[in-house]
Amino acid sequence: MALLVQKFGGTSVTDTDRMRAVADHVARTRRQGHEVVVVVSAMGKTTDDLIRLANDVSRVQPGREMDMLLTAGERVSTALLCLALAELNVGAASFTGSQAGIITDTTHTRAMILEVKGDRLREALAEGRVPVVAGFQGVSSRRDVTTLGRGGSDTTAVALAATLGAEACEIYTDVSGVFSADPRIVPGAHRLPQLSYEEMLEIAASGGRVLALRSVEFARNHHVPLHVRSSFTWEPGTWVKEENRSMEQAIVSAVTHDTSEAKVTVTGVLDRPGIAARLFRALADRTVNVDMIVQNTSLHGTTDISFTVPKDDLAVSLEVTRELAPQIGASDVTGDSDVGRVSLVGAGMKTHPGVTATMFETLSGEGINIEMISTSSIRISCVVRTDAVEPAVQALHEAFKLA
Ligand code: ADP
Ligand code: ASP
Ligand code: MG
């Protein structure tokens, strides 16, 4: 008998039929003798709908009020799932993030988890009930409701699995695992049976939205094995866990893409110690999450810096950078949201030269211009025009024979 955390994403609970199918699966898992803690997301596109409502009434959106609004979606799901479980004679109890003891900082709309208490969940388990926890939410040290950022139910699930010492955290979604590319763009993509935390981190960070990045960080830091699988076929999916050294490592495991970021270019910046520090400190102080950064070698004592930020943060990034421009000697600041990023991820890249060259040749063969490049030991990313993203992903998937 094991303790399992089972997380069901919005795509798994789009309507009440799906909610009943999920309840059936939870009941089945219990019949197999396991203890289950369930984490559930808002139904279908509920969170997007709630954001649309907010946009309809206001351009000013205080984070505290947005969080109060957005947490409502997950609350509906927990109650409905408990009702569906009651119908099957499975004792269950719904919990908001706050009731589950998920304590966060006060950064509304993207709060960080500080502590998970979980005693009420342990009590429910001891009473033989299935705790059903609202994903994506917590309560701040100031006792306000917070959310963990889009896709945050994954993080809730992993945090609970770590706290409760679960054997595994099962992430149920609408695809049967983590694929060699987004199956919506590359129909021939194949399911990866196993990934290391490092590879999954790079996949999540570079746009493979099947798992939220912070959930993978949490899983790696607390050694929680993840099992990403389908709530439609229930077949075994992709395991994400500690690297298995005996396994032959693929040179390239996946091609990912991300169109959620924009590019900021600062031209003619003084090439002196402390300039970059001031710019990126000012952005950090406004909680802008800067991703790729490229700086040119300087010519005549000045240089250009380009960086990417989430599209939602473009306006504030431009404001901060333009304000600072006179102090850092910048002659111009421009923003461009018509960009996207394609990346190759693979643990075997470390030891195989030539991957970069093949990537650049493939993009050039498609007539695609590369605007920014960044690498880690197991990832190469290129920023290209938005309309070049899909052809780039398809061409790379083929060039690296991932089908
Ligand atoms: P959920 O509602 O279950 O959280 P998400 O929409 O957040 O679902 O994540 C699942 C989606 O992630 C899939 O439908 C798929 O289109 C997308 N996706 C992107 N990249 C990948 C990948 N490499 N492997 C699998 N799915 C991916
Ligand atoms: N409902 C939230 C979102 O759509 C959280 C999640 O689904 O993980 O982002
Ligand atoms: Mg998700």
Tab-separated table of C-alpha atoms and ligand atoms in Angstrom:
chain	number	residue	atom	x	y	z
A	1	MET	CA	0.000	0.000	0.000
A	2	ALA	CA	1.402	3.329	-1.070
A	3	LEU	CA	0.492	6.963	-0.589
A	4	LEU	CA	-0.031	8.621	-3.961
A	5	VAL	CA	-0.732	12.232	-4.858
A	6	GLN	CA	-2.895	12.383	-7.985
A	7	LYS	CA	-3.185	15.745	-9.734
A	8	PHE	CA	-5.842	16.350	-12.381
A	9	GLY	CA	-5.311	19.368	-14.632
A	10	GLY	CA	-8.013	21.547	-16.144
A	11	THR	CA	-7.844	19.493	-19.346
A	12	SER	CA	-8.812	16.392	-17.296
A	13	VAL	CA	-11.922	17.980	-15.761
A	14	THR	CA	-13.475	19.951	-18.597
A	15	ASP	CA	-17.030	18.879	-17.733
A	16	THR	CA	-18.994	16.792	-15.244
A	17	ASP	CA	-18.586	13.568	-17.268
A	18	ARG	CA	-14.841	13.991	-16.981
A	19	MET	CA	-15.207	14.809	-13.270
A	20	ARG	CA	-17.019	11.479	-12.815
A	21	ALA	CA	-14.299	9.651	-14.778
A	22	VAL	CA	-11.697	11.150	-12.439
A	23	ALA	CA	-13.734	10.101	-9.380
A	24	ASP	CA	-13.894	6.559	-10.832
A	25	HIS	CA	-10.137	6.473	-11.159
A	26	VAL	CA	-9.586	7.696	-7.609
A	27	ALA	CA	-12.028	5.052	-6.345
A	28	ARG	CA	-10.178	2.396	-8.380
A	29	THR	CA	-6.835	3.453	-6.909
A	30	ARG	CA	-8.316	3.135	-3.429
A	31	ARG	CA	-9.658	-0.326	-4.193
A	32	GLN	CA	-6.121	-1.317	-5.127
A	33	GLY	CA	-5.272	-0.537	-1.500
A	34	HIS	CA	-3.508	2.815	-1.925
A	35	GLU	CA	-4.019	6.003	0.031
A	36	VAL	CA	-4.739	8.955	-2.251
A	37	VAL	CA	-4.470	12.709	-1.926
A	38	VAL	CA	-6.050	14.484	-4.886
A	39	VAL	CA	-5.125	17.906	-6.265
A	40	VAL	CA	-7.476	19.375	-8.831
A	41	SER	CA	-7.352	22.381	-11.169
A	42	ALA	CA	-10.138	24.650	-12.321
A	43	MET	CA	-12.392	23.067	-14.960
A	44	GLY	CA	-11.246	23.507	-18.574
A	45	LYS	CA	-10.548	27.132	-19.407
A	46	THR	CA	-12.150	28.531	-16.241
A	47	THR	CA	-9.043	30.447	-15.184
A	48	ASP	CA	-8.820	32.141	-18.606
A	49	ASP	CA	-12.534	32.992	-18.379
A	50	LEU	CA	-12.073	34.556	-14.949
A	51	ILE	CA	-9.144	36.637	-16.246
A	52	ARG	CA	-11.367	37.795	-19.131
A	53	LEU	CA	-14.025	38.896	-16.631
A	54	ALA	CA	-11.404	40.883	-14.742
A	55	ASN	CA	-10.224	42.517	-17.977
A	56	ASP	CA	-13.819	43.461	-18.752
A	57	VAL	CA	-14.262	45.410	-15.559
A	58	SER	CA	-10.856	46.927	-14.967
A	59	ARG	CA	-7.447	47.756	-16.341
A	60	VAL	CA	-6.151	48.158	-12.801
A	61	GLN	CA	-5.859	44.728	-11.284
A	62	PRO	CA	-4.692	44.586	-7.671
A	63	GLY	CA	-3.044	41.195	-7.143
A	64	ARG	CA	-4.943	40.535	-3.943
A	65	GLU	CA	-8.295	40.825	-5.711
A	66	MET	CA	-7.122	38.861	-8.758
A	67	ASP	CA	-6.107	36.016	-6.443
A	68	MET	CA	-9.483	36.074	-4.702
A	69	LEU	CA	-11.097	35.763	-8.141
A	70	LEU	CA	-8.815	33.086	-9.611
A	71	THR	CA	-8.886	30.764	-6.593
A	72	ALA	CA	-12.645	30.408	-7.108
A	73	GLY	CA	-12.107	28.107	-10.133
A	74	GLU	CA	-10.235	25.448	-8.177
A	75	ARG	CA	-12.727	25.660	-5.319
A	76	VAL	CA	-15.577	24.644	-7.609
A	77	SER	CA	-13.583	21.638	-8.820
A	78	THR	CA	-12.760	20.325	-5.337
A	79	ALA	CA	-16.387	20.444	-4.225
A	80	LEU	CA	-17.684	18.787	-7.405
A	81	LEU	CA	-15.071	16.035	-7.231
A	82	CYS	CA	-15.947	15.318	-3.585
A	83	LEU	CA	-19.618	15.102	-4.570
A	84	ALA	CA	-18.757	12.717	-7.408
A	85	LEU	CA	-16.746	10.594	-4.941
A	86	ALA	CA	-19.655	10.602	-2.462
A	87	GLU	CA	-21.850	9.209	-5.245
A	88	LEU	CA	-19.371	6.286	-5.441
A	89	ASN	CA	-19.420	5.836	-1.652
A	90	VAL	CA	-15.853	7.069	-1.291
A	91	GLY	CA	-15.417	9.314	1.739
A	92	ALA	CA	-13.688	12.528	0.691
A	93	ALA	CA	-13.138	16.036	2.011
A	94	SER	CA	-12.405	19.196	0.062
A	95	PHE	CA	-9.731	21.650	1.172
A	96	THR	CA	-8.756	25.085	-0.112
A	97	GLY	CA	-5.019	25.790	-0.278
A	98	SER	CA	-5.352	27.688	2.967
A	99	GLN	CA	-7.141	24.821	4.734
A	100	ALA	CA	-4.483	22.419	3.468
A	101	GLY	CA	-1.873	24.609	5.196
A	102	ILE	CA	-0.049	25.871	2.100
A	103	ILE	CA	1.667	29.002	3.410
A	104	THR	CA	3.147	31.369	0.823
A	105	ASP	CA	4.879	34.715	0.655
A	106	THR	CA	2.846	37.819	-0.172
A	107	THR	CA	3.693	38.054	-3.905
A	108	HIS	CA	0.145	37.971	-5.254
A	109	THR	CA	-0.494	36.099	-8.546
A	110	ARG	CA	2.868	34.301	-8.345
A	111	ALA	CA	3.437	33.510	-4.705
A	112	MET	CA	6.208	31.202	-3.521
A	113	ILE	CA	5.428	28.391	-1.082
A	114	LEU	CA	7.171	28.964	2.262
A	115	GLU	CA	5.786	26.028	4.203
A	116	VAL	CA	3.243	23.238	3.895
A	117	LYS	CA	1.571	22.197	7.129
A	118	GLY	CA	-0.723	19.461	5.876
A	119	ASP	CA	-1.962	18.252	9.292
A	120	ARG	CA	-5.610	18.431	8.227
A	121	LEU	CA	-4.775	16.250	5.230
A	122	ARG	CA	-3.051	13.726	7.493
A	123	GLU	CA	-6.120	13.717	9.759
A	124	ALA	CA	-8.432	13.108	6.805
A	125	LEU	CA	-6.196	10.247	5.624
A	126	ALA	CA	-6.168	8.747	9.118
A	127	GLU	CA	-9.977	8.815	9.058
A	128	GLY	CA	-9.873	6.861	5.801
A	129	ARG	CA	-10.986	9.797	3.665
A	130	VAL	CA	-9.582	11.151	0.401
A	131	PRO	CA	-8.434	14.769	0.810
A	132	VAL	CA	-9.214	16.750	-2.357
A	133	VAL	CA	-7.098	19.901	-2.402
A	134	ALA	CA	-7.638	22.989	-4.563
A	135	GLY	CA	-4.532	23.422	-6.709
A	136	PHE	CA	-2.647	26.634	-7.520
A	137	GLN	CA	-3.414	28.424	-4.242
A	138	GLY	CA	-2.256	29.113	-0.739
A	139	VAL	CA	-2.525	31.649	2.034
A	140	SER	CA	0.076	34.325	2.653
A	141	SER	CA	1.869	35.123	5.863
A	142	ARG	CA	-0.574	38.104	5.940
A	143	ARG	CA	-3.495	35.681	5.780
A	144	ASP	CA	-4.592	36.700	2.298
A	145	VAL	CA	-5.436	34.179	-0.407
A	146	THR	CA	-2.630	33.835	-2.979
A	147	THR	CA	-2.043	31.978	-6.253
A	148	LEU	CA	1.148	30.281	-7.400
A	149	GLY	CA	1.263	31.444	-11.040
A	150	ARG	CA	-0.279	29.836	-14.134
A	151	GLY	CA	0.017	26.070	-14.147
A	152	GLY	CA	0.551	26.212	-10.359
A	153	SER	CA	-1.557	23.162	-9.521
A	154	ASP	CA	1.446	21.039	-10.527
A	155	THR	CA	3.436	22.828	-7.814
A	156	THR	CA	0.690	22.245	-5.230
A	157	ALA	CA	0.730	18.527	-6.035
A	158	VAL	CA	4.496	18.162	-5.763
A	159	ALA	CA	4.648	20.229	-2.563
A	160	LEU	CA	2.015	17.989	-0.963
A	161	ALA	CA	3.783	14.841	-2.178
A	162	ALA	CA	7.027	16.078	-0.594
A	163	THR	CA	5.367	17.054	2.690
A	164	LEU	CA	3.347	13.862	3.057
A	165	GLY	CA	6.192	11.606	1.902
A	166	ALA	CA	4.175	10.208	-1.015
A	167	GLU	CA	5.672	7.388	-3.049
A	168	ALA	CA	4.991	9.304	-6.273
A	169	CYS	CA	3.202	12.334	-7.613
A	170	GLU	CA	0.993	11.431	-10.575
A	171	ILE	CA	0.237	14.311	-12.943
A	172	TYR	CA	-2.797	13.412	-15.057
A	173	THR	CA	-3.302	15.455	-18.218
A	174	ASP	CA	-4.644	15.269	-21.785
A	175	VAL	CA	-1.490	13.739	-23.300
A	176	SER	CA	0.005	10.389	-22.346
A	177	GLY	CA	3.278	11.806	-21.039
A	178	VAL	CA	6.108	14.143	-21.936
A	179	PHE	CA	6.746	14.019	-25.679
A	180	SER	CA	9.749	14.728	-27.899
A	181	ALA	CA	7.846	17.899	-28.958
A	182	ASP	CA	4.421	19.385	-28.289
A	183	PRO	CA	2.144	16.792	-29.948
A	184	ARG	CA	-0.186	19.646	-31.009
A	185	ILE	CA	2.567	20.915	-33.337
A	186	VAL	CA	4.426	17.731	-34.217
A	187	PRO	CA	1.916	14.892	-34.651
A	188	GLY	CA	4.786	12.381	-35.037
A	189	ALA	CA	6.295	13.244	-31.634
A	190	HIS	CA	6.908	10.228	-29.386
A	191	ARG	CA	6.434	9.749	-25.673
A	192	LEU	CA	9.618	9.743	-23.587
A	193	PRO	CA	9.477	6.872	-21.084
A	194	GLN	CA	11.869	8.453	-18.586
A	195	LEU	CA	13.578	11.793	-18.010
A	196	SER	CA	15.992	13.103	-15.409
A	197	TYR	CA	14.972	16.109	-13.312
A	198	GLU	CA	17.615	18.164	-15.151
A	199	GLU	CA	16.163	17.383	-18.566
A	200	MET	CA	12.612	17.994	-17.393
A	201	LEU	CA	13.685	21.314	-15.852
A	202	GLU	CA	15.109	22.444	-19.171
A	203	ILE	CA	12.016	21.242	-21.045
A	204	ALA	CA	9.698	23.073	-18.638
A	205	ALA	CA	11.853	26.217	-18.613
A	206	SER	CA	11.951	26.383	-22.394
A	207	GLY	CA	8.208	26.113	-22.963
A	208	GLY	CA	7.142	22.438	-22.608
A	209	ARG	CA	4.172	23.509	-20.515
A	210	VAL	CA	3.098	19.963	-19.622
A	211	LEU	CA	4.690	20.580	-16.178
A	212	ALA	CA	5.074	23.952	-14.466
A	213	LEU	CA	8.759	24.797	-13.990
A	214	ARG	CA	8.496	25.341	-10.256
A	215	SER	CA	6.887	21.967	-9.731
A	216	VAL	CA	9.927	20.308	-11.326
A	217	GLU	CA	12.333	22.364	-9.185
A	218	PHE	CA	10.384	21.331	-6.112
A	219	ALA	CA	10.403	17.670	-7.181
A	220	ARG	CA	14.158	17.708	-7.774
A	221	ASN	CA	14.922	19.442	-4.482
A	222	HIS	CA	12.768	17.017	-2.493
A	223	HIS	CA	13.392	13.879	-4.584
A	224	VAL	CA	9.726	13.368	-5.494
A	225	PRO	CA	9.293	10.946	-8.421
A	226	LEU	CA	6.821	12.344	-10.976
A	227	HIS	CA	4.667	10.268	-13.279
A	228	VAL	CA	3.091	12.318	-16.102
A	229	ARG	CA	0.217	10.359	-17.663
A	230	SER	CA	-3.109	10.507	-19.433
A	231	SER	CA	-6.471	10.813	-17.678
A	232	PHE	CA	-8.110	9.616	-20.897
A	233	THR	CA	-6.293	6.308	-21.452
A	234	TRP	CA	-4.818	5.835	-17.934
A	235	GLU	CA	-1.816	4.062	-19.537
A	236	PRO	CA	1.677	4.414	-17.980
A	237	GLY	CA	3.329	7.667	-19.069
A	238	THR	CA	6.644	9.420	-18.467
A	239	TRP	CA	8.612	9.039	-15.253
A	240	VAL	CA	10.691	12.004	-14.136
A	241	LYS	CA	13.188	11.037	-11.463
A	242	GLU	CA	16.848	10.886	-10.518
A	243	GLU	CA	19.077	10.179	-13.495
A	244	ASN	CA	19.614	6.512	-14.164
A	245	ARG	CA	23.296	6.375	-15.064
A	246	SER	CA	23.085	2.943	-16.608
A	247	MET	CA	20.691	4.250	-19.247
A	248	GLU	CA	22.017	5.247	-22.656
A	249	GLN	CA	21.384	8.989	-22.786
A	250	ALA	CA	19.750	10.375	-25.888
A	251	ILE	CA	21.761	13.194	-27.455
A	252	VAL	CA	18.602	15.219	-28.017
A	253	SER	CA	15.426	14.211	-26.148
A	254	ALA	CA	13.016	16.987	-27.037
A	255	VAL	CA	12.405	20.105	-29.105
A	256	THR	CA	10.470	22.742	-27.175
A	257	HIS	CA	9.010	26.104	-28.043
A	258	ASP	CA	7.763	29.128	-26.191
A	259	THR	CA	5.883	32.134	-27.523
A	260	SER	CA	5.100	33.634	-24.151
A	261	GLU	CA	8.100	35.960	-24.036
A	262	ALA	CA	9.032	39.318	-25.546
A	263	LYS	CA	12.420	40.837	-26.285
A	264	VAL	CA	13.786	44.124	-24.945
A	265	THR	CA	16.831	45.703	-26.592
A	266	VAL	CA	18.847	48.448	-24.935
A	267	THR	CA	21.288	50.121	-27.323
A	268	GLY	CA	24.438	52.116	-26.695
A	269	VAL	CA	24.818	51.214	-23.007
A	270	LEU	CA	28.071	52.292	-21.296
A	271	ASP	CA	30.480	49.353	-21.101
A	272	ARG	CA	31.452	49.806	-17.456
A	273	PRO	CA	31.299	47.679	-14.289
A	274	GLY	CA	27.946	47.949	-12.535
A	275	ILE	CA	25.772	48.938	-15.497
A	276	ALA	CA	24.172	45.515	-16.047
A	277	ALA	CA	23.845	45.113	-12.292
A	278	ARG	CA	21.811	48.327	-12.031
A	279	LEU	CA	19.534	47.432	-14.906
A	280	PHE	CA	18.766	43.913	-13.737
A	281	ARG	CA	18.422	44.944	-10.083
A	282	ALA	CA	15.826	47.538	-11.114
A	283	LEU	CA	13.923	44.847	-13.064
A	284	ALA	CA	14.184	42.366	-10.195
A	285	ASP	CA	12.825	44.986	-7.780
A	286	ARG	CA	9.664	45.059	-9.920
A	287	THR	CA	9.600	41.200	-9.845
A	288	VAL	CA	10.247	40.909	-13.584
A	289	ASN	CA	11.502	37.425	-14.411
A	290	VAL	CA	14.278	38.025	-16.947
A	291	ASP	CA	15.118	34.938	-18.952
A	292	MET	CA	17.690	35.045	-21.799
A	293	ILE	CA	20.286	37.833	-21.738
A	294	VAL	CA	22.693	38.637	-24.544
A	295	GLN	CA	25.308	41.391	-24.472
A	296	ASN	CA	27.491	42.294	-27.431
A	297	THR	CA	31.229	42.882	-27.179
A	298	SER	CA	31.680	46.620	-26.884
A	299	LEU	CA	32.654	48.992	-29.651
A	300	HIS	CA	33.984	52.433	-28.659
A	301	GLY	CA	33.051	51.953	-24.983
A	302	THR	CA	29.365	51.176	-25.507
A	303	THR	CA	27.463	47.965	-26.009
A	304	ASP	CA	23.936	46.590	-26.665
A	305	ILE	CA	22.018	44.349	-24.273
A	306	SER	CA	18.984	42.280	-25.253
A	307	PHE	CA	16.903	40.218	-22.871
A	308	THR	CA	13.614	38.359	-22.841
A	309	VAL	CA	10.794	38.706	-20.312
A	310	PRO	CA	7.277	37.266	-20.064
A	311	LYS	CA	4.982	39.193	-22.464
A	312	ASP	CA	2.885	40.265	-19.488
A	313	ASP	CA	5.956	41.985	-18.049
A	314	LEU	CA	6.946	43.812	-21.261
A	315	ALA	CA	5.243	47.106	-20.370
A	316	VAL	CA	6.776	47.310	-16.896
A	317	SER	CA	10.193	46.211	-18.262
A	318	LEU	CA	10.142	49.005	-20.847
A	319	GLU	CA	9.061	51.506	-18.214
A	320	VAL	CA	11.873	50.497	-15.828
A	321	THR	CA	14.507	50.384	-18.579
A	322	ARG	CA	13.475	53.734	-20.118
A	323	GLU	CA	13.525	55.368	-16.697
A	324	LEU	CA	17.050	54.088	-16.147
A	325	ALA	CA	18.282	54.864	-19.687
A	326	PRO	CA	19.888	58.263	-18.932
A	327	GLN	CA	21.787	56.808	-15.949
A	328	ILE	CA	23.211	53.842	-17.877
A	329	GLY	CA	23.894	55.934	-20.982
A	330	ALA	CA	21.473	53.977	-23.183
A	331	SER	CA	20.615	55.720	-26.452
A	332	ASP	CA	17.520	53.643	-27.236
A	333	VAL	CA	15.179	51.063	-25.657
A	334	THR	CA	12.866	48.959	-27.822
A	335	GLY	CA	10.377	46.172	-27.117
A	336	ASP	CA	9.390	43.392	-29.533
A	337	SER	CA	6.683	40.853	-28.722
A	338	ASP	CA	6.695	39.191	-32.136
A	339	VAL	CA	9.335	36.657	-31.087
A	340	GLY	CA	9.396	33.022	-30.002
A	341	ARG	CA	11.985	30.605	-28.782
A	342	VAL	CA	12.846	27.105	-30.005
A	343	SER	CA	15.113	24.874	-27.951
A	344	LEU	CA	16.783	21.486	-28.087
A	345	VAL	CA	17.106	19.602	-24.791
A	346	GLY	CA	19.087	16.442	-24.143
A	347	ALA	CA	21.396	15.088	-21.441
A	348	GLY	CA	23.651	13.483	-24.051
A	349	MET	CA	24.461	16.883	-25.580
A	350	LYS	CA	27.163	17.397	-22.963
A	351	THR	CA	29.369	14.839	-24.628
A	352	HIS	CA	28.371	15.250	-28.273
A	353	PRO	CA	29.842	18.124	-30.260
A	354	GLY	CA	28.063	19.276	-33.395
A	355	VAL	CA	24.505	19.564	-32.051
A	356	THR	CA	24.670	23.366	-32.217
A	357	ALA	CA	25.997	23.329	-35.770
A	358	THR	CA	23.245	20.940	-36.914
A	359	MET	CA	20.625	23.107	-35.219
A	360	PHE	CA	21.851	26.283	-36.951
A	361	GLU	CA	22.146	24.487	-40.328
A	362	THR	CA	18.589	23.178	-39.980
A	363	LEU	CA	17.194	26.638	-39.219
A	364	SER	CA	19.182	28.194	-42.044
A	365	GLY	CA	17.889	25.484	-44.396
A	366	GLU	CA	14.376	26.710	-43.574
A	367	GLY	CA	15.401	30.329	-44.191
A	368	ILE	CA	14.907	31.145	-40.502
A	369	ASN	CA	16.955	33.988	-38.998
A	370	ILE	CA	18.323	33.521	-35.456
A	371	GLU	CA	18.044	36.675	-33.317
A	372	MET	CA	19.406	35.483	-29.966
A	373	ILE	CA	21.157	32.317	-28.797
A	374	SER	CA	21.622	30.894	-25.320
A	375	THR	CA	22.912	27.557	-24.105
A	376	SER	CA	23.226	25.439	-20.990
A	377	SER	CA	25.123	22.160	-20.795
A	378	ILE	CA	22.015	20.262	-21.916
A	379	ARG	CA	20.024	22.894	-23.882
A	380	ILE	CA	20.409	25.208	-26.879
A	381	SER	CA	17.807	27.934	-27.452
A	382	CYS	CA	17.305	30.307	-30.382
A	383	VAL	CA	14.995	33.296	-30.514
A	384	VAL	CA	13.278	33.633	-33.914
A	385	ARG	CA	10.237	35.477	-35.363
A	386	THR	CA	6.919	34.123	-34.007
A	387	ASP	CA	5.778	32.788	-37.374
A	388	ALA	CA	9.022	30.804	-37.717
A	389	VAL	CA	8.478	28.896	-34.462
A	390	GLU	CA	6.290	26.056	-35.747
A	391	PRO	CA	8.321	25.361	-38.916
A	392	ALA	CA	11.488	25.470	-36.790
A	393	VAL	CA	10.137	22.926	-34.284
A	394	GLN	CA	9.001	20.593	-37.073
A	395	ALA	CA	12.302	20.858	-38.991
A	396	LEU	CA	14.419	20.268	-35.855
A	397	HIS	CA	12.277	17.317	-34.774
A	398	GLU	CA	12.959	15.755	-38.149
A	399	ALA	CA	16.647	16.729	-38.379
A	400	PHE	CA	17.376	15.071	-35.021
A	401	LYS	CA	15.311	11.994	-35.994
A	402	LEU	CA	13.032	12.219	-32.985
A	403	ALA	CA	9.946	10.790	-34.704
B	1	ADP	P1	-3.288	20.473	-17.660
B	1	ADP	O1	-4.623	21.091	-17.810
B	1	ADP	O2	-3.388	19.000	-17.465
B	1	ADP	O3	-2.415	21.127	-16.647
B	1	ADP	P2	-1.616	21.671	-19.728
B	1	ADP	O4	-2.326	22.284	-20.883
B	1	ADP	O5	-1.041	22.558	-18.696
B	1	ADP	O6	-2.608	20.595	-19.102
B	1	ADP	O7	-0.429	20.723	-20.253
B	1	ADP	C1	-0.675	19.711	-21.205
B	1	ADP	C2	-0.326	20.213	-22.600
B	1	ADP	O8	1.070	20.469	-22.683
B	1	ADP	C3	-0.584	19.240	-23.705
B	1	ADP	O9	-1.904	19.296	-24.173
B	1	ADP	C4	0.434	19.630	-24.781
B	1	ADP	O10	-0.163	20.342	-25.855
B	1	ADP	C5	1.375	20.574	-24.057
B	1	ADP	N1	2.783	20.253	-24.285
B	1	ADP	C6	3.732	21.145	-24.676
B	1	ADP	N2	4.904	20.538	-24.839
B	1	ADP	C7	4.733	19.225	-24.547
B	1	ADP	C8	5.592	18.093	-24.528
B	1	ADP	N3	6.901	18.177	-24.844
B	1	ADP	N4	5.064	16.901	-24.170
B	1	ADP	C9	3.763	16.794	-23.850
B	1	ADP	N5	2.896	17.833	-23.846
B	1	ADP	C10	3.358	19.039	-24.185
B	2	ASP	N1	-6.038	26.858	-13.092
B	2	ASP	C1	-4.702	27.398	-13.069
B	2	ASP	C2	-4.262	27.788	-14.472
B	2	ASP	O1	-5.033	27.635	-15.415
B	2	ASP	C3	-3.711	26.475	-12.415
B	2	ASP	C4	-3.485	25.165	-13.140
B	2	ASP	O2	-4.295	24.728	-13.949
B	2	ASP	O3	-2.461	24.522	-12.833
B	2	ASP	O4	-3.182	28.268	-14.644
B	3	MG	MG	-0.875	22.551	-16.575
